[in-house]
Amino acid sequence: MRLPIVTYPDKRLKLHSSEVVVFDALLHELLDNMYETMITSNGIGLAAIQVAHPIRVLIINLPDEEGEQYPDDLLEMINPKIIQFEGSTYYQEGCLSVPGFYEEVGRYERLRLLYQDRFGQEQILDAEGLLSVAIQHEMDHLDGKLFIEKISYARRKKFEKEYKKNQKSKS
Ligand code: QAP
Ligand code: CO
């Protein structure tokens, strides 16, 4: 089932998401619904809070070199924690909760993280490049942060003006 996406400036996006302690069929259903929602919205990453569930769950499905997304490449991360990071990188980010806006954001280049899979099993992962960027973007959602809060003041003001203008022309 496709779920409605919570969009900026909805205050729910500022919520701190809670740790997941129960890894049951309801969690699996949420993960499956998040996947359908992300794919049908042309997304590559989604956090549970973006579909109104304030729990520490995120999914990422990066396209391959040909730009194709495969379900086999889906990463489901529950209660992720960064245990090591190094370097820095800039990437033009977007977000399903801030449709139509893209901006350069600074991130760590490489990460090592711990997380749990849908069955509660502990996993360890080394990530770099786009995967590292996507993980940091989605993990920020778990702490109520959006990528637009990481851009410069001048760009943020420009964003707010343009975004409000677009909202008006839609309604
Ligand atoms: C987060 O972003 C991310 O504005 C995922 O009209 C950001 O899936 C991962 C999207 C940067 C890696 C690097 C945005 C779709 C999707 C839009 C997304 C839009 C339609 C964004
Ligand atoms: Co986002």
Short mmCIF file of C-alpha atoms and ligand atoms in Angstrom, two decimals:
data_model
loop_
_atom_site.label_atom_id
_atom_site.label_comp_id
_atom_site.label_asym_id
_atom_site.label_seq_id
_atom_site.Cartn_x
_atom_site.Cartn_y
_atom_site.Cartn_z
CA MET A 1 0.00 0.00 0.00
CA ARG A 2 1.20 3.47 -0.93
CA LEU A 3 1.32 5.86 2.03
CA PRO A 4 0.92 9.67 1.95
CA ILE A 5 4.24 11.53 2.23
CA VAL A 6 4.58 14.22 4.90
CA THR A 7 6.00 17.36 3.27
CA TYR A 8 7.71 20.52 4.49
CA PRO A 9 6.74 22.62 6.47
CA ASP A 10 4.74 19.93 8.35
CA LYS A 11 5.98 20.00 11.97
CA ARG A 12 5.98 16.21 12.21
CA LEU A 13 9.22 16.24 10.21
CA LYS A 14 10.87 17.83 13.27
CA LEU A 15 10.02 14.91 15.59
CA HIS A 16 12.75 12.77 17.14
CA SER A 17 12.06 9.17 16.13
CA SER A 18 12.06 6.40 18.77
CA GLU A 19 14.16 3.23 18.81
CA VAL A 20 12.45 0.13 17.44
CA VAL A 21 12.20 -2.68 20.02
CA VAL A 22 9.65 -5.01 18.41
CA PHE A 23 10.52 -6.64 15.07
CA ASP A 24 7.13 -8.04 14.13
CA ALA A 25 4.78 -8.37 11.16
CA LEU A 26 3.58 -4.77 11.63
CA LEU A 27 7.14 -3.51 11.18
CA HIS A 28 7.54 -5.67 8.06
CA GLU A 29 4.29 -4.28 6.66
CA LEU A 30 5.51 -0.72 7.27
CA LEU A 31 8.82 -1.51 5.52
CA ASP A 32 6.97 -2.99 2.52
CA ASN A 33 4.64 0.03 2.34
CA MET A 34 7.61 2.41 2.61
CA TYR A 35 9.26 0.63 -0.32
CA GLU A 36 6.15 0.92 -2.51
CA THR A 37 5.77 4.58 -1.53
CA MET A 38 9.41 5.39 -2.28
CA ILE A 39 9.51 3.59 -5.64
CA THR A 40 6.22 4.99 -6.92
CA SER A 41 7.41 8.49 -5.91
CA ASN A 42 10.74 8.11 -7.78
CA GLY A 43 12.75 8.19 -4.56
CA ILE A 44 16.01 6.47 -3.62
CA GLY A 45 15.71 6.88 0.15
CA LEU A 46 12.92 7.25 2.71
CA ALA A 47 12.68 7.49 6.50
CA ALA A 48 9.62 6.28 8.42
CA ILE A 49 8.85 9.78 9.73
CA GLN A 50 8.25 10.85 6.11
CA VAL A 51 5.21 8.55 6.12
CA ALA A 52 4.18 9.74 9.62
CA HIS A 53 5.79 6.93 11.68
CA PRO A 54 8.27 8.46 14.18
CA ILE A 55 10.44 5.34 14.56
CA ARG A 56 14.12 4.76 13.68
CA VAL A 57 13.58 3.03 10.34
CA LEU A 58 14.96 3.99 6.94
CA ILE A 59 15.25 2.43 3.50
CA ILE A 60 17.66 3.13 0.65
CA ASN A 61 17.60 1.75 -2.89
CA LEU A 62 20.32 3.29 -5.03
CA PRO A 63 20.20 2.92 -8.81
CA ASP A 64 23.02 1.04 -10.58
CA GLU A 65 25.33 2.55 -13.26
CA GLU A 66 22.50 2.32 -15.82
CA GLY A 67 20.15 4.19 -13.50
CA GLU A 68 18.03 1.08 -12.77
CA GLN A 69 16.72 0.37 -9.27
CA TYR A 70 16.54 -3.28 -8.22
CA PRO A 71 14.65 -4.61 -5.18
CA ASP A 72 17.65 -6.89 -4.48
CA ASP A 73 19.73 -3.78 -3.73
CA LEU A 74 17.26 -2.52 -1.12
CA LEU A 75 18.81 -1.64 2.24
CA GLU A 76 16.52 -1.65 5.26
CA MET A 77 18.11 -0.10 8.36
CA ILE A 78 16.62 -0.06 11.81
CA ASN A 79 18.21 1.79 14.76
CA PRO A 80 21.30 2.81 12.71
CA LYS A 81 24.35 4.19 14.54
CA ILE A 82 27.46 5.71 12.98
CA ILE A 83 30.50 4.27 14.74
CA GLN A 84 33.24 5.72 12.50
CA PHE A 85 33.43 8.45 9.88
CA GLU A 86 36.08 10.17 7.80
CA GLY A 87 36.57 12.70 5.03
CA SER A 88 34.05 15.08 3.57
CA THR A 89 32.08 15.32 0.35
CA TYR A 90 29.47 17.55 -1.27
CA TYR A 91 26.42 16.26 -3.04
CA GLN A 92 23.35 17.83 -4.66
CA GLU A 93 20.59 16.48 -2.42
CA GLY A 94 16.84 16.33 -2.76
CA CYS A 95 14.10 14.93 -0.53
CA LEU A 96 10.63 13.50 -1.12
CA SER A 97 9.43 15.75 1.73
CA VAL A 98 10.80 18.88 -0.01
CA PRO A 99 9.68 18.22 -3.59
CA GLY A 100 11.27 20.19 -6.41
CA PHE A 101 14.20 21.58 -4.41
CA TYR A 102 17.82 20.43 -4.70
CA GLU A 103 20.91 21.88 -3.09
CA GLU A 104 24.53 21.01 -2.30
CA VAL A 105 25.08 19.70 1.21
CA GLY A 106 28.33 18.75 2.98
CA ARG A 107 28.59 15.22 4.41
CA TYR A 108 31.16 12.67 5.58
CA GLU A 109 32.76 10.75 2.70
CA ARG A 110 32.95 7.39 4.49
CA LEU A 111 31.06 5.74 7.33
CA ARG A 112 30.99 2.57 9.33
CA LEU A 113 27.64 1.88 10.89
CA LEU A 114 25.80 -0.57 13.03
CA TYR A 115 22.12 -1.22 12.43
CA GLN A 116 19.49 -3.92 12.75
CA ASP A 117 17.71 -5.63 9.86
CA ARG A 118 13.95 -6.32 9.78
CA PHE A 119 14.47 -9.39 11.97
CA GLY A 120 16.40 -7.48 14.63
CA GLN A 121 19.75 -9.00 13.60
CA GLU A 122 22.73 -6.67 14.15
CA GLN A 123 24.54 -5.70 10.95
CA ILE A 124 27.71 -3.76 10.24
CA LEU A 125 28.24 -1.81 7.03
CA ASP A 126 30.99 0.31 5.48
CA ALA A 127 29.63 2.96 3.14
CA GLU A 128 31.18 5.60 0.88
CA GLY A 129 30.11 7.99 -1.86
CA LEU A 130 26.40 8.22 -2.65
CA LEU A 131 25.48 5.46 -0.20
CA SER A 132 27.24 7.31 2.61
CA VAL A 133 25.44 10.54 1.65
CA ALA A 134 22.04 8.83 1.47
CA ILE A 135 22.50 7.17 4.87
CA GLN A 136 23.42 10.51 6.50
CA HIS A 137 20.45 12.24 4.83
CA GLU A 138 18.01 9.57 6.04
CA MET A 139 19.57 9.39 9.53
CA ASP A 140 19.06 13.14 9.89
CA HIS A 141 15.31 12.54 9.41
CA LEU A 142 15.39 10.27 12.47
CA ASP A 143 16.52 13.27 14.52
CA GLY A 144 14.02 15.65 12.97
CA LYS A 145 16.50 17.33 10.64
CA LEU A 146 16.07 18.25 6.96
CA PHE A 147 18.84 18.89 4.41
CA ILE A 148 17.63 22.47 3.94
CA GLU A 149 18.83 23.18 7.51
CA LYS A 150 22.40 22.41 6.40
CA ILE A 151 22.61 24.95 3.57
CA SER A 152 23.83 28.54 3.91
CA TYR A 153 21.56 31.25 5.32
CA ALA A 154 21.34 33.02 1.95
CA ARG A 155 20.35 29.83 0.13
CA ARG A 156 17.86 28.95 2.84
CA LYS A 157 16.14 32.32 2.42
CA LYS A 158 16.05 31.82 -1.35
CA PHE A 159 14.56 28.38 -0.79
CA GLU A 160 11.83 29.65 1.54
CA LYS A 161 10.80 32.33 -0.93
CA GLU A 162 10.70 29.95 -3.91
CA TYR A 163 9.01 27.16 -2.00
CA LYS A 164 6.22 29.39 -0.72
CA LYS A 165 5.68 30.74 -4.22
CA ASN A 166 5.41 27.17 -5.59
CA GLN A 167 2.98 26.16 -2.84
CA LYS A 168 0.72 29.07 -3.72
CA SER A 169 0.70 28.25 -7.42
CA LYS A 170 -0.31 24.65 -6.59
CA SER A 171 -3.32 25.54 -4.43
C1 QAP B 1 17.66 11.25 -0.10
O1 QAP B 1 16.03 11.60 -1.79
C2 QAP B 1 18.97 11.39 -0.80
O2 QAP B 1 12.26 16.74 -5.20
C3 QAP B 1 16.58 10.62 -0.95
O3 QAP B 1 10.42 16.00 -7.01
C4 QAP B 1 19.44 12.65 -1.15
O4 QAP B 1 14.80 10.08 -2.85
C5 QAP B 1 19.74 10.31 -1.11
C6 QAP B 1 12.70 13.14 -5.05
C7 QAP B 1 20.66 12.78 -1.78
C8 QAP B 1 20.96 10.44 -1.74
C9 QAP B 1 21.43 11.68 -2.07
C10 QAP B 1 12.87 14.47 -4.79
C11 QAP B 1 11.75 12.75 -5.98
C12 QAP B 1 13.47 12.10 -4.36
C13 QAP B 1 12.10 15.42 -5.45
C14 QAP B 1 15.08 11.25 -2.69
C15 QAP B 1 11.15 15.03 -6.38
C16 QAP B 1 10.97 13.69 -6.64
C17 QAP B 1 14.41 12.34 -3.42
CO CO B 2 14.72 13.30 2.92
#
